[in-house]
Amino acid sequence: DAVKEMDAFLSLILSSGIPVHILPGDTDPTSLHWPQRPLHSSLFRTSASFPALLNRTPNPYASSMQINDDGAVVTMCGTDGRNVSDLKSTQGLVSNSGEPMTECQILQQLMEWRHMCPTGPESVPTVPHAQLDPMVMKQNAAPHVWFAGNASEFGTDMVGDNKTRLLAIPKFSETGQACLLNLATLDVELLRFVDQP
């Protein structure tokens, strides 16, 4: 069963002391409406024995991480990519060259609009909030990293005065690709995994 395999894989990673942040997606067993709740702890029977290292997050996700002993902090904000793919398919956004926007360009557009999911609740179900829209990004607080998963292809760029790293993370099941992000430098390395016969 896929859940048991995922749990076993996560346990291997966690047992070597590497922290894991796991973000739900639109096909995962959690709430449908954004912000999605974290995946339930019962899905992680073995890996739950590493509570300090396994961080079940909501979608969208925001976090601050201390990266060295000097107290330097990196802020991250990201989603499973549903907001980006929905905007791409429903709005037909085009770049200055007249070509359809890439997922990375859409991430930049979302940063400029300061809204994580402008197509909600029309085509991405979002929970209505009377006082404060949790999808609005603070005007003067751009994250150091703004990412979206399940992209059709890898994309990255550095934008803005705060030097925000945009990261369109490819869908692993289709591309066999993953990304490594150096939190100290915000440099990104694309990894490719190939099945050997």
Short mmCIF file of C-alpha atoms in Angstrom, two decimals:
data_model
loop_
_atom_site.label_atom_id
_atom_site.label_comp_id
_atom_site.label_asym_id
_atom_site.label_seq_id
_atom_site.Cartn_x
_atom_site.Cartn_y
_atom_site.Cartn_z
CA ASP A 1 0.00 0.00 0.00
CA ALA A 2 1.35 3.43 -0.97
CA VAL A 3 0.82 5.00 2.46
CA LYS A 4 2.87 2.27 4.18
CA GLU A 5 5.64 2.66 1.59
CA MET A 6 5.70 6.43 2.12
CA ASP A 7 5.78 5.97 5.89
CA ALA A 8 8.69 3.50 5.62
CA PHE A 9 10.59 5.84 3.27
CA LEU A 10 10.07 8.82 5.59
CA SER A 11 11.25 6.73 8.55
CA LEU A 12 14.54 6.02 6.75
CA ILE A 13 15.11 9.72 6.14
CA LEU A 14 14.06 10.74 9.65
CA SER A 15 16.20 8.06 11.31
CA SER A 16 19.27 9.70 9.78
CA GLY A 17 18.38 12.98 11.50
CA ILE A 18 17.07 14.86 8.47
CA PRO A 19 13.94 16.92 9.19
CA VAL A 20 11.02 16.50 6.78
CA HIS A 21 8.19 18.94 6.13
CA ILE A 22 5.30 17.24 4.34
CA LEU A 23 2.68 19.34 2.58
CA PRO A 24 -0.67 17.89 1.42
CA GLY A 25 -1.96 18.12 -2.14
CA ASP A 26 -5.35 18.06 -3.81
CA THR A 27 -5.50 14.24 -4.00
CA ASP A 28 -4.37 13.59 -0.42
CA PRO A 29 -6.72 12.50 2.38
CA THR A 30 -7.26 15.88 4.00
CA SER A 31 -9.63 18.83 3.73
CA LEU A 32 -10.50 19.90 0.19
CA HIS A 33 -10.74 23.63 0.90
CA TRP A 34 -7.68 25.84 1.15
CA PRO A 35 -5.98 26.24 3.51
CA GLN A 36 -5.78 22.45 3.63
CA ARG A 37 -5.16 20.84 7.00
CA PRO A 38 -1.97 18.86 7.58
CA LEU A 39 -2.09 15.14 6.80
CA HIS A 40 -3.34 13.20 9.81
CA SER A 41 -0.74 11.62 12.09
CA SER A 42 -2.38 8.19 11.70
CA LEU A 43 -0.92 8.03 8.17
CA PHE A 44 2.57 8.06 9.66
CA ARG A 45 2.56 5.15 12.11
CA THR A 46 6.31 4.47 11.95
CA SER A 47 7.67 7.91 11.09
CA ALA A 48 5.55 9.48 13.86
CA SER A 49 8.16 8.12 16.27
CA PHE A 50 10.31 11.09 15.15
CA PRO A 51 8.01 13.96 16.23
CA ALA A 52 10.82 16.52 16.41
CA LEU A 53 11.80 15.85 12.79
CA LEU A 54 8.47 15.17 11.03
CA ASN A 55 6.54 18.38 10.41
CA ARG A 56 3.08 17.84 8.93
CA THR A 57 2.19 21.21 7.38
CA PRO A 58 -0.92 22.86 5.96
CA ASN A 59 -1.23 23.86 2.30
CA PRO A 60 -0.35 26.71 1.72
CA TYR A 61 2.62 26.60 4.04
CA ALA A 62 4.76 29.33 5.59
CA SER A 63 7.76 28.85 7.83
CA SER A 64 10.82 30.57 9.24
CA MET A 65 13.97 28.53 9.72
CA GLN A 66 17.12 29.51 11.54
CA ILE A 67 20.00 28.54 9.26
CA ASN A 68 23.08 29.17 11.40
CA ASP A 69 24.30 29.99 14.89
CA ASP A 70 24.32 33.73 14.10
CA GLY A 71 20.52 33.73 14.14
CA ALA A 72 20.07 34.22 10.38
CA VAL A 73 16.54 33.23 9.38
CA VAL A 74 15.10 32.17 6.02
CA THR A 75 11.37 32.58 5.44
CA MET A 76 9.59 30.21 3.09
CA CYS A 77 6.11 30.17 1.64
CA GLY A 78 4.69 27.62 -0.76
CA THR A 79 1.91 25.43 -2.03
CA ASP A 80 1.32 22.09 -3.72
CA GLY A 81 1.02 24.06 -6.99
CA ARG A 82 -2.73 23.88 -7.43
CA ASN A 83 -2.97 27.67 -7.31
CA VAL A 84 -0.41 27.99 -10.10
CA SER A 85 -1.84 25.27 -12.35
CA ASP A 86 -5.36 26.62 -11.86
CA LEU A 87 -4.30 30.15 -12.76
CA LYS A 88 -2.42 28.82 -15.79
CA SER A 89 -5.37 26.79 -17.08
CA THR A 90 -8.21 29.20 -16.33
CA GLN A 91 -6.72 32.62 -17.01
CA GLY A 92 -4.49 32.08 -20.03
CA LEU A 93 -1.80 34.45 -18.71
CA VAL A 94 0.79 35.52 -21.27
CA SER A 95 4.28 36.90 -20.75
CA ASN A 96 5.65 40.11 -22.28
CA SER A 97 6.84 38.05 -25.26
CA GLY A 98 3.28 36.90 -25.95
CA GLU A 99 4.02 33.30 -24.94
CA PRO A 100 2.01 31.53 -22.22
CA MET A 101 3.51 32.18 -18.79
CA THR A 102 5.63 29.45 -17.25
CA GLU A 103 4.83 28.28 -13.74
CA CYS A 104 7.82 30.25 -12.46
CA GLN A 105 6.51 33.43 -14.15
CA ILE A 106 3.10 32.80 -12.57
CA LEU A 107 4.79 32.56 -9.16
CA GLN A 108 6.34 35.96 -9.84
CA GLN A 109 2.94 37.35 -10.85
CA LEU A 110 1.40 36.03 -7.63
CA MET A 111 4.19 37.77 -5.68
CA GLU A 112 3.40 41.04 -7.45
CA TRP A 113 -0.31 40.63 -6.74
CA ARG A 114 0.51 39.61 -3.15
CA HIS A 115 -2.12 36.88 -3.30
CA MET A 116 -1.46 33.13 -3.13
CA CYS A 117 -4.67 31.99 -4.81
CA PRO A 118 -6.59 34.70 -6.69
CA THR A 119 -8.84 32.14 -8.42
CA GLY A 120 -10.30 31.03 -5.07
CA PRO A 121 -13.04 30.39 -4.24
CA GLU A 122 -14.31 30.29 -7.85
CA SER A 123 -12.14 27.43 -9.13
CA VAL A 124 -9.94 26.54 -6.14
CA PRO A 125 -12.15 26.00 -3.09
CA THR A 126 -11.01 28.31 -0.32
CA VAL A 127 -12.50 28.76 3.13
CA PRO A 128 -14.18 32.18 3.39
CA HIS A 129 -12.86 34.46 6.13
CA ALA A 130 -14.79 37.50 7.32
CA GLN A 131 -11.87 39.41 8.86
CA LEU A 132 -8.61 38.46 7.20
CA ASP A 133 -7.92 36.60 3.96
CA PRO A 134 -5.15 34.07 4.75
CA MET A 135 -4.22 33.97 1.05
CA VAL A 136 -3.04 37.61 1.05
CA MET A 137 0.70 38.03 1.44
CA LYS A 138 1.92 40.88 3.64
CA GLN A 139 2.88 43.90 1.55
CA ASN A 140 6.40 44.44 2.88
CA ALA A 141 7.26 40.90 3.90
CA ALA A 142 8.23 38.92 0.82
CA PRO A 143 9.52 35.46 1.75
CA HIS A 144 13.07 34.45 0.90
CA VAL A 145 11.65 31.39 -0.89
CA TRP A 146 8.29 31.22 -2.73
CA PHE A 147 7.64 27.74 -4.13
CA ALA A 148 4.98 25.66 -5.84
CA GLY A 149 5.07 21.90 -6.33
CA ASN A 150 3.71 19.65 -9.07
CA ALA A 151 5.00 21.88 -11.87
CA SER A 152 5.20 20.52 -15.39
CA GLU A 153 8.87 21.55 -15.52
CA PHE A 154 11.57 22.93 -13.26
CA GLY A 155 11.82 26.70 -13.04
CA THR A 156 13.62 29.14 -10.79
CA ASP A 157 14.43 32.84 -10.61
CA MET A 158 15.51 35.50 -8.11
CA VAL A 159 13.16 38.49 -7.93
CA GLY A 160 12.36 41.57 -5.90
CA ASP A 161 14.22 43.87 -3.58
CA ASN A 162 14.28 41.20 -0.90
CA LYS A 163 15.80 38.73 -3.32
CA THR A 164 13.09 36.11 -3.26
CA ARG A 165 13.93 32.72 -4.77
CA LEU A 166 11.04 31.53 -6.94
CA LEU A 167 10.93 27.78 -7.30
CA ALA A 168 8.62 25.74 -9.55
CA ILE A 169 9.24 22.21 -8.30
CA PRO A 170 8.56 19.56 -10.97
CA LYS A 171 6.09 16.76 -10.39
CA PHE A 172 8.39 13.89 -9.42
CA SER A 173 6.05 11.11 -10.57
CA GLU A 174 6.16 12.47 -14.13
CA THR A 175 9.64 14.00 -14.39
CA GLY A 176 11.81 12.00 -11.96
CA GLN A 177 13.19 15.36 -10.84
CA ALA A 178 13.65 16.92 -7.42
CA CYS A 179 15.29 20.11 -6.15
CA LEU A 180 17.91 20.78 -3.51
CA LEU A 181 17.83 24.27 -2.01
CA ASN A 182 20.79 25.65 -0.07
CA LEU A 183 19.11 27.73 2.64
CA ALA A 184 22.25 29.79 3.30
CA THR A 185 22.77 30.92 -0.32
CA LEU A 186 19.33 30.17 -1.85
CA ASP A 187 21.14 28.35 -4.67
CA VAL A 188 19.14 25.53 -6.25
CA GLU A 189 20.31 22.27 -7.75
CA LEU A 190 18.07 20.10 -9.94
CA LEU A 191 18.35 16.36 -9.33
CA ARG A 192 17.31 13.79 -11.93
CA PHE A 193 16.48 10.20 -10.99
CA VAL A 194 16.42 7.56 -13.71
CA ASP A 195 15.25 3.95 -13.44
CA GLN A 196 18.02 1.59 -14.44
CA PRO A 197 16.91 -1.59 -16.25
#
